[in-house]
Short mmCIF file of C-alpha atoms in Angstrom, two decimals:
data_model
loop_
_atom_site.label_atom_id
_atom_site.label_comp_id
_atom_site.label_asym_id
_atom_site.label_seq_id
_atom_site.Cartn_x
_atom_site.Cartn_y
_atom_site.Cartn_z
CA MET A 157 32.86 -0.71 21.02
CA THR A 158 31.67 -1.48 17.68
CA ILE A 159 32.91 -5.21 16.62
CA ILE A 160 31.08 -5.35 13.34
CA ILE A 161 29.70 -2.98 10.86
CA ILE A 162 27.98 -4.43 7.74
CA ASP A 163 27.80 -2.36 4.54
CA PRO A 164 24.61 -3.12 1.95
CA GLY A 165 26.36 -2.59 -1.23
CA HIS A 166 25.11 -0.12 -3.56
CA GLY A 167 22.54 2.48 -2.66
CA GLY A 168 19.71 5.06 -3.95
CA LYS A 169 20.90 5.70 -7.51
CA ASP A 170 23.39 3.18 -7.26
CA ASN A 171 21.57 -0.07 -8.32
CA GLY A 172 24.46 -2.52 -8.49
CA GLY A 173 25.55 -4.97 -11.05
CA GLY A 174 24.12 -8.04 -9.71
CA SER A 175 21.03 -7.26 -10.44
CA ASN A 176 17.99 -9.48 -12.36
CA SER A 177 14.30 -9.51 -13.64
CA ILE A 178 13.72 -11.06 -9.52
CA TRP A 179 15.55 -8.55 -7.50
CA ILE A 180 17.44 -5.06 -7.48
CA GLU A 181 21.30 -5.57 -6.01
CA LYS A 182 21.06 -2.64 -3.63
CA GLU A 183 17.63 -3.94 -2.26
CA PHE A 184 18.59 -7.46 -2.16
CA VAL A 185 21.57 -6.92 0.10
CA LEU A 186 20.04 -4.56 2.09
CA ARG A 187 17.43 -6.75 3.07
CA ILE A 188 20.15 -9.27 3.95
CA SER A 189 22.52 -7.06 6.01
CA LEU A 190 19.19 -5.89 8.14
CA TYR A 191 18.32 -9.45 8.92
CA GLN A 192 22.07 -9.72 9.77
CA TYR A 193 22.09 -6.57 11.83
CA ALA A 194 19.04 -7.78 13.79
CA ARG A 195 20.48 -10.80 14.68
CA LEU A 196 23.93 -9.78 15.91
CA GLN A 197 21.72 -7.22 18.17
CA GLU A 198 19.84 -10.20 19.64
CA LEU A 199 23.03 -12.24 20.04
CA GLY A 200 24.88 -9.00 21.95
CA ILE A 201 27.15 -8.31 19.47
CA PRO A 202 27.94 -4.46 18.69
CA VAL A 203 26.71 -3.90 15.57
CA GLU A 204 26.06 -0.63 13.22
CA MET A 205 25.73 -0.62 9.08
CA THR A 206 27.00 1.87 6.45
CA ARG A 207 23.02 2.61 5.18
CA TYR A 208 19.73 1.26 6.46
CA SER A 209 17.74 2.40 3.75
CA ASP A 210 17.85 2.91 -0.03
CA LYS A 211 20.20 5.67 0.21
CA TYR A 212 23.21 6.55 -2.08
CA LEU A 213 26.62 6.45 -0.41
CA ALA A 214 29.55 7.96 -2.21
CA SER A 215 32.76 5.90 -2.03
CA GLU A 216 34.57 8.15 0.42
CA GLU A 217 31.32 8.39 2.52
CA ARG A 218 31.01 5.11 2.36
CA VAL A 219 34.38 3.90 4.24
CA ASN A 220 34.14 6.89 6.24
CA ARG A 221 31.53 5.16 7.69
CA VAL A 222 33.75 2.05 8.13
CA ILE A 223 36.53 4.00 9.75
CA PHE A 224 35.01 6.20 12.27
CA SER A 225 32.65 2.87 13.41
CA LYS A 226 36.12 1.73 14.73
CA ALA A 227 35.07 -1.43 14.25
CA THR A 228 36.74 -4.57 14.35
CA TYR A 229 35.36 -6.28 10.83
CA CYS A 230 33.35 -5.03 8.02
CA ILE A 231 31.07 -7.52 6.42
CA SER A 232 30.31 -5.54 2.66
CA ASN A 233 27.33 -7.52 1.46
CA HIS A 234 26.80 -7.86 -2.75
CA ILE A 235 25.47 -9.93 -5.32
CA ASN A 236 27.77 -11.17 -8.03
CA SER A 237 27.20 -11.17 -11.93
CA GLY A 238 29.67 -11.81 -15.17
CA GLY A 239 28.86 -15.66 -15.72
CA GLY A 240 29.71 -17.99 -12.58
CA ILE A 241 27.87 -19.89 -10.05
CA GLY A 242 28.00 -19.58 -6.20
CA ALA A 243 29.62 -17.45 -3.39
CA GLU A 244 32.78 -15.71 -3.74
CA LEU A 245 34.68 -14.40 -0.61
CA ILE A 246 37.28 -11.46 -0.74
CA HIS A 247 39.99 -10.43 1.51
CA SER A 248 42.67 -7.93 1.63
CA ILE A 249 45.96 -8.77 0.61
CA HIS A 250 47.32 -7.53 3.80
CA THR A 251 45.46 -10.34 5.79
CA ASP A 252 46.15 -13.84 5.48
CA GLY A 253 42.23 -14.90 4.67
CA ASN A 254 41.48 -17.22 7.83
CA ARG A 255 38.43 -15.17 8.84
CA ALA A 256 36.97 -15.17 4.98
CA ARG A 257 37.14 -19.14 4.87
CA VAL A 258 35.77 -19.17 8.51
CA LEU A 259 32.44 -17.44 6.53
CA ALA A 260 32.91 -19.43 3.43
CA LYS A 261 32.44 -22.27 5.24
CA LYS A 262 29.46 -21.71 7.16
CA ILE A 263 28.16 -20.93 3.64
CA LYS A 264 29.25 -23.91 2.69
CA GLU A 265 27.55 -25.62 5.16
CA ALA A 266 23.84 -23.69 4.66
CA ASN A 267 24.38 -25.81 0.85
CA GLN A 268 25.65 -22.60 -1.28
CA ASN A 269 28.50 -23.56 -3.54
CA VAL A 270 31.62 -21.42 -2.49
CA ARG A 271 32.90 -20.82 -5.57
CA ARG A 272 36.47 -19.59 -4.35
CA VAL A 273 38.19 -17.36 -1.47
CA PHE A 274 40.22 -14.88 -2.77
CA THR A 275 42.09 -11.51 -2.66
CA ARG A 276 43.09 -9.37 -5.50
CA SER A 277 45.77 -6.37 -5.36
CA LEU A 278 46.15 -3.14 -8.25
CA SER A 279 47.34 -4.26 -11.45
CA ASN A 280 50.32 -1.29 -11.31
CA ASN A 281 51.14 -1.96 -7.22
CA GLU A 282 50.68 -4.78 -6.23
CA LYS A 283 51.30 -3.81 -2.70
CA ARG A 284 47.83 -2.09 -2.80
CA ASP A 285 44.46 -3.98 -2.57
CA TYR A 286 42.28 -3.28 -5.50
CA TYR A 287 38.96 -2.79 -4.36
CA PHE A 288 38.30 -0.12 -2.42
CA MET A 289 36.46 -1.23 0.69
CA HIS A 290 39.63 -2.82 1.10
CA ARG A 291 42.21 -0.27 0.43
CA GLU A 292 40.80 2.42 1.95
CA THR A 293 38.84 1.41 5.28
CA GLY A 294 42.04 1.52 7.68
CA GLN A 295 42.28 -0.52 10.50
CA VAL A 296 39.10 -2.08 9.91
CA GLU A 297 39.12 -5.68 8.45
CA THR A 298 36.83 -5.96 5.32
CA ILE A 299 35.59 -9.10 3.92
CA ILE A 300 33.31 -8.58 0.75
CA ILE A 301 30.71 -11.42 0.58
CA GLU A 302 29.05 -12.54 -3.02
CA TYR A 303 26.50 -14.55 -2.00
CA GLY A 304 26.00 -15.66 -5.88
CA PHE A 305 25.55 -14.89 -9.42
CA ALA A 306 22.49 -12.83 -10.36
CA ASP A 307 22.66 -14.03 -14.14
CA SER A 308 23.19 -18.03 -13.05
CA ILE A 309 19.44 -19.40 -12.43
CA GLN A 310 20.86 -22.07 -10.05
CA ASP A 311 22.23 -19.09 -7.61
CA GLN A 312 18.56 -17.22 -8.33
CA LYS A 313 16.81 -20.14 -7.39
CA LYS A 314 18.69 -20.73 -4.46
CA LEU A 315 19.20 -17.50 -3.05
CA SER A 316 15.44 -16.57 -3.62
CA LYS A 317 14.67 -19.78 -1.46
CA ASP A 318 17.50 -19.61 1.25
CA TRP A 319 18.78 -16.07 1.38
CA ILE A 320 17.83 -16.15 4.97
CA LYS A 321 19.78 -19.46 5.47
CA LEU A 322 22.79 -17.31 3.87
CA ALA A 323 22.51 -14.50 5.82
CA GLU A 324 22.33 -16.63 8.97
CA ALA A 325 25.39 -18.80 8.13
CA VAL A 326 27.65 -15.19 7.92
CA VAL A 327 26.18 -14.76 11.61
CA GLU A 328 27.16 -17.74 13.05
CA GLY A 329 30.65 -17.36 11.16
CA ILE A 330 31.05 -13.83 12.90
CA CYS A 331 30.10 -15.47 16.20
CA LEU A 332 32.80 -17.52 15.34
CA LEU A 333 35.21 -14.90 14.86
CA THR A 334 34.15 -12.60 17.83
CA ASN A 335 34.34 -15.97 20.43
CA THR A 336 29.96 -14.82 20.80
CA PRO A 337 28.04 -17.94 22.03
CA TYR A 338 25.92 -18.47 19.00
CA LYS A 339 22.29 -19.11 19.40
CA GLU A 340 20.59 -21.17 16.73
CA LYS A 341 17.44 -19.18 15.32
CA THR A 342 14.86 -21.97 14.79
CA ASN A 343 12.07 -22.07 11.77
CA ILE A 344 14.44 -20.31 9.27
CA SER A 345 13.10 -20.16 5.96
CA GLY A 346 13.74 -18.10 3.13
CA GLU A 347 10.93 -17.64 0.30
CA GLY A 348 8.58 -14.44 0.65
CA GLU A 349 10.18 -13.33 3.99
CA GLN A 350 10.81 -9.94 4.94
CA PRO A 351 13.09 -8.82 8.10
CA THR A 352 11.99 -6.05 10.36
CA ALA A 353 13.09 -2.56 9.32
CA TRP A 354 15.70 -1.55 11.54
CA TYR A 355 13.80 1.71 12.73
CA ILE A 356 10.41 -0.31 13.88
CA GLY A 357 9.99 0.41 17.54
CA ARG A 358 13.33 3.11 18.21
CA ARG A 359 12.57 6.68 19.20
CA VAL A 360 13.27 9.56 16.81
CA GLU A 361 13.97 12.96 17.74
CA SER A 362 14.47 16.17 15.77
CA ILE A 363 17.53 17.66 15.26
CA VAL A 364 16.26 20.97 14.34
CA ASP A 365 14.04 23.74 16.01
CA GLU A 366 10.48 24.18 14.84
CA LEU A 367 10.25 21.04 12.91
CA ARG A 368 6.48 20.27 11.55
CA TYR A 369 4.48 16.85 12.40
CA TYR A 370 1.30 16.00 11.27
CA ARG A 371 -2.19 14.02 12.52
CA GLN A 372 -2.41 11.90 8.89
CA PRO A 373 0.34 11.42 5.92
CA GLY A 374 0.76 14.53 4.22
CA TRP A 375 2.91 18.21 4.12
CA GLY A 376 -0.01 20.06 4.02
CA ASP A 377 -1.28 23.17 7.10
CA GLN A 378 -4.50 21.49 7.05
CA TYR A 379 -2.64 18.39 8.69
CA LEU A 380 -0.30 19.99 11.07
CA VAL A 381 -0.42 19.33 14.76
CA ASN A 382 2.35 21.19 15.94
CA THR A 383 6.12 21.99 16.08
CA ILE A 384 8.92 20.12 17.81
CA ASN A 385 12.93 21.49 18.65
CA LYS A 386 15.54 20.02 18.71
CA GLY A 387 16.02 17.15 21.25
CA ILE A 388 12.49 16.76 21.14
CA GLY A 389 10.92 13.36 19.55
CA PHE A 390 8.52 10.41 19.65
CA PRO A 391 9.24 7.31 21.76
CA LYS A 392 8.04 4.66 19.21
CA ILE A 393 8.18 4.47 15.15
CA VAL A 394 5.64 2.36 13.99
CA ASP A 395 6.05 2.50 10.38
CA LYS A 396 7.68 4.25 7.33
CA ILE A 397 5.51 5.64 4.55
CA LYS A 398 6.10 7.18 1.56
CA VAL A 399 4.30 10.69 0.91
CA GLU A 400 4.58 12.61 -2.32
CA ASN A 401 7.96 13.14 -3.09
CA GLY A 402 9.45 12.19 0.34
CA GLU A 403 8.82 9.77 3.69
CA GLN A 404 7.35 10.09 6.97
CA TYR A 405 7.65 8.19 9.94
CA LYS A 406 4.54 6.96 11.61
CA VAL A 407 4.91 7.53 15.23
CA LYS A 408 3.55 6.98 18.69
CA ASN A 409 3.95 9.12 21.45
CA SER A 410 3.66 7.88 25.16
CA LYS A 411 -0.06 8.04 25.13
CA GLY A 412 -0.67 6.22 22.31
CA ASP A 413 -1.93 8.81 19.94
CA ILE A 414 -0.37 8.26 16.02
CA TYR A 415 1.28 10.83 14.48
CA TYR A 416 3.69 11.68 10.96
CA ILE A 417 7.02 13.22 10.97
CA THR A 418 9.37 13.29 8.19
CA ALA A 419 11.86 10.80 8.17
CA ASN A 420 14.54 12.85 6.54
CA ASP A 421 17.72 12.43 7.83
CA LYS A 422 18.55 16.11 7.38
CA TYR A 423 15.95 16.52 10.09
CA VAL A 424 15.66 13.44 12.38
CA ILE A 425 17.35 10.66 13.88
CA VAL A 426 16.84 7.46 14.98
CA LYS A 427 18.01 6.10 18.50
#
């Protein structure tokens, strides 16, 4: 059973308003989310994500992924903008906010100012949540976390340097919410560090028949090795690379041979 689903806000054509000259919100929150995803797996907490890559999700698709996960909690990660300083956590009008305050306390302990923990209803219906991630995600308790303000110099410096500490603070808070023993991650830093991509080391399988794979990056017949049918795949993804207008997984078979196969989720699934 999934306990947590992490929602990296925005994605694809939606860059997010919490962007600046240093980062694009959709990329920054994906980085935070992938880190948290890996850490929760390490700690034995069942976890999913609404998106694992730079993928656009319409509102309906995003909330459906949350609902279908049947998670207990959803953590929706964002970066704010609009003239403030510090983190904000937003909970549904239908909860008491205690779990949001647990996460806020951990963020504050990581030396980030917490501007407020709050809730908001529709202006024309005080019994309905303002934010669709609260209003439309069913029985899943969603907490929106804005880690800081993209247009604040203070937050720009804080998030650029200490984003991993803030992401880890939320992981520790999730452990409290789920009654899971927390094991501290040593040597936490943030500046310049990138999390391991979620797909590295995983198996990729075709979901169609006669899917082509190649001996080197490319789509041309001169690189073609063979095809595989639905349910057949490669046991280990090594990397993902841009190839012309698409992407390919660099994969390794059981003998250690390297091949390349499309990374398009219309044709393959990662397990």
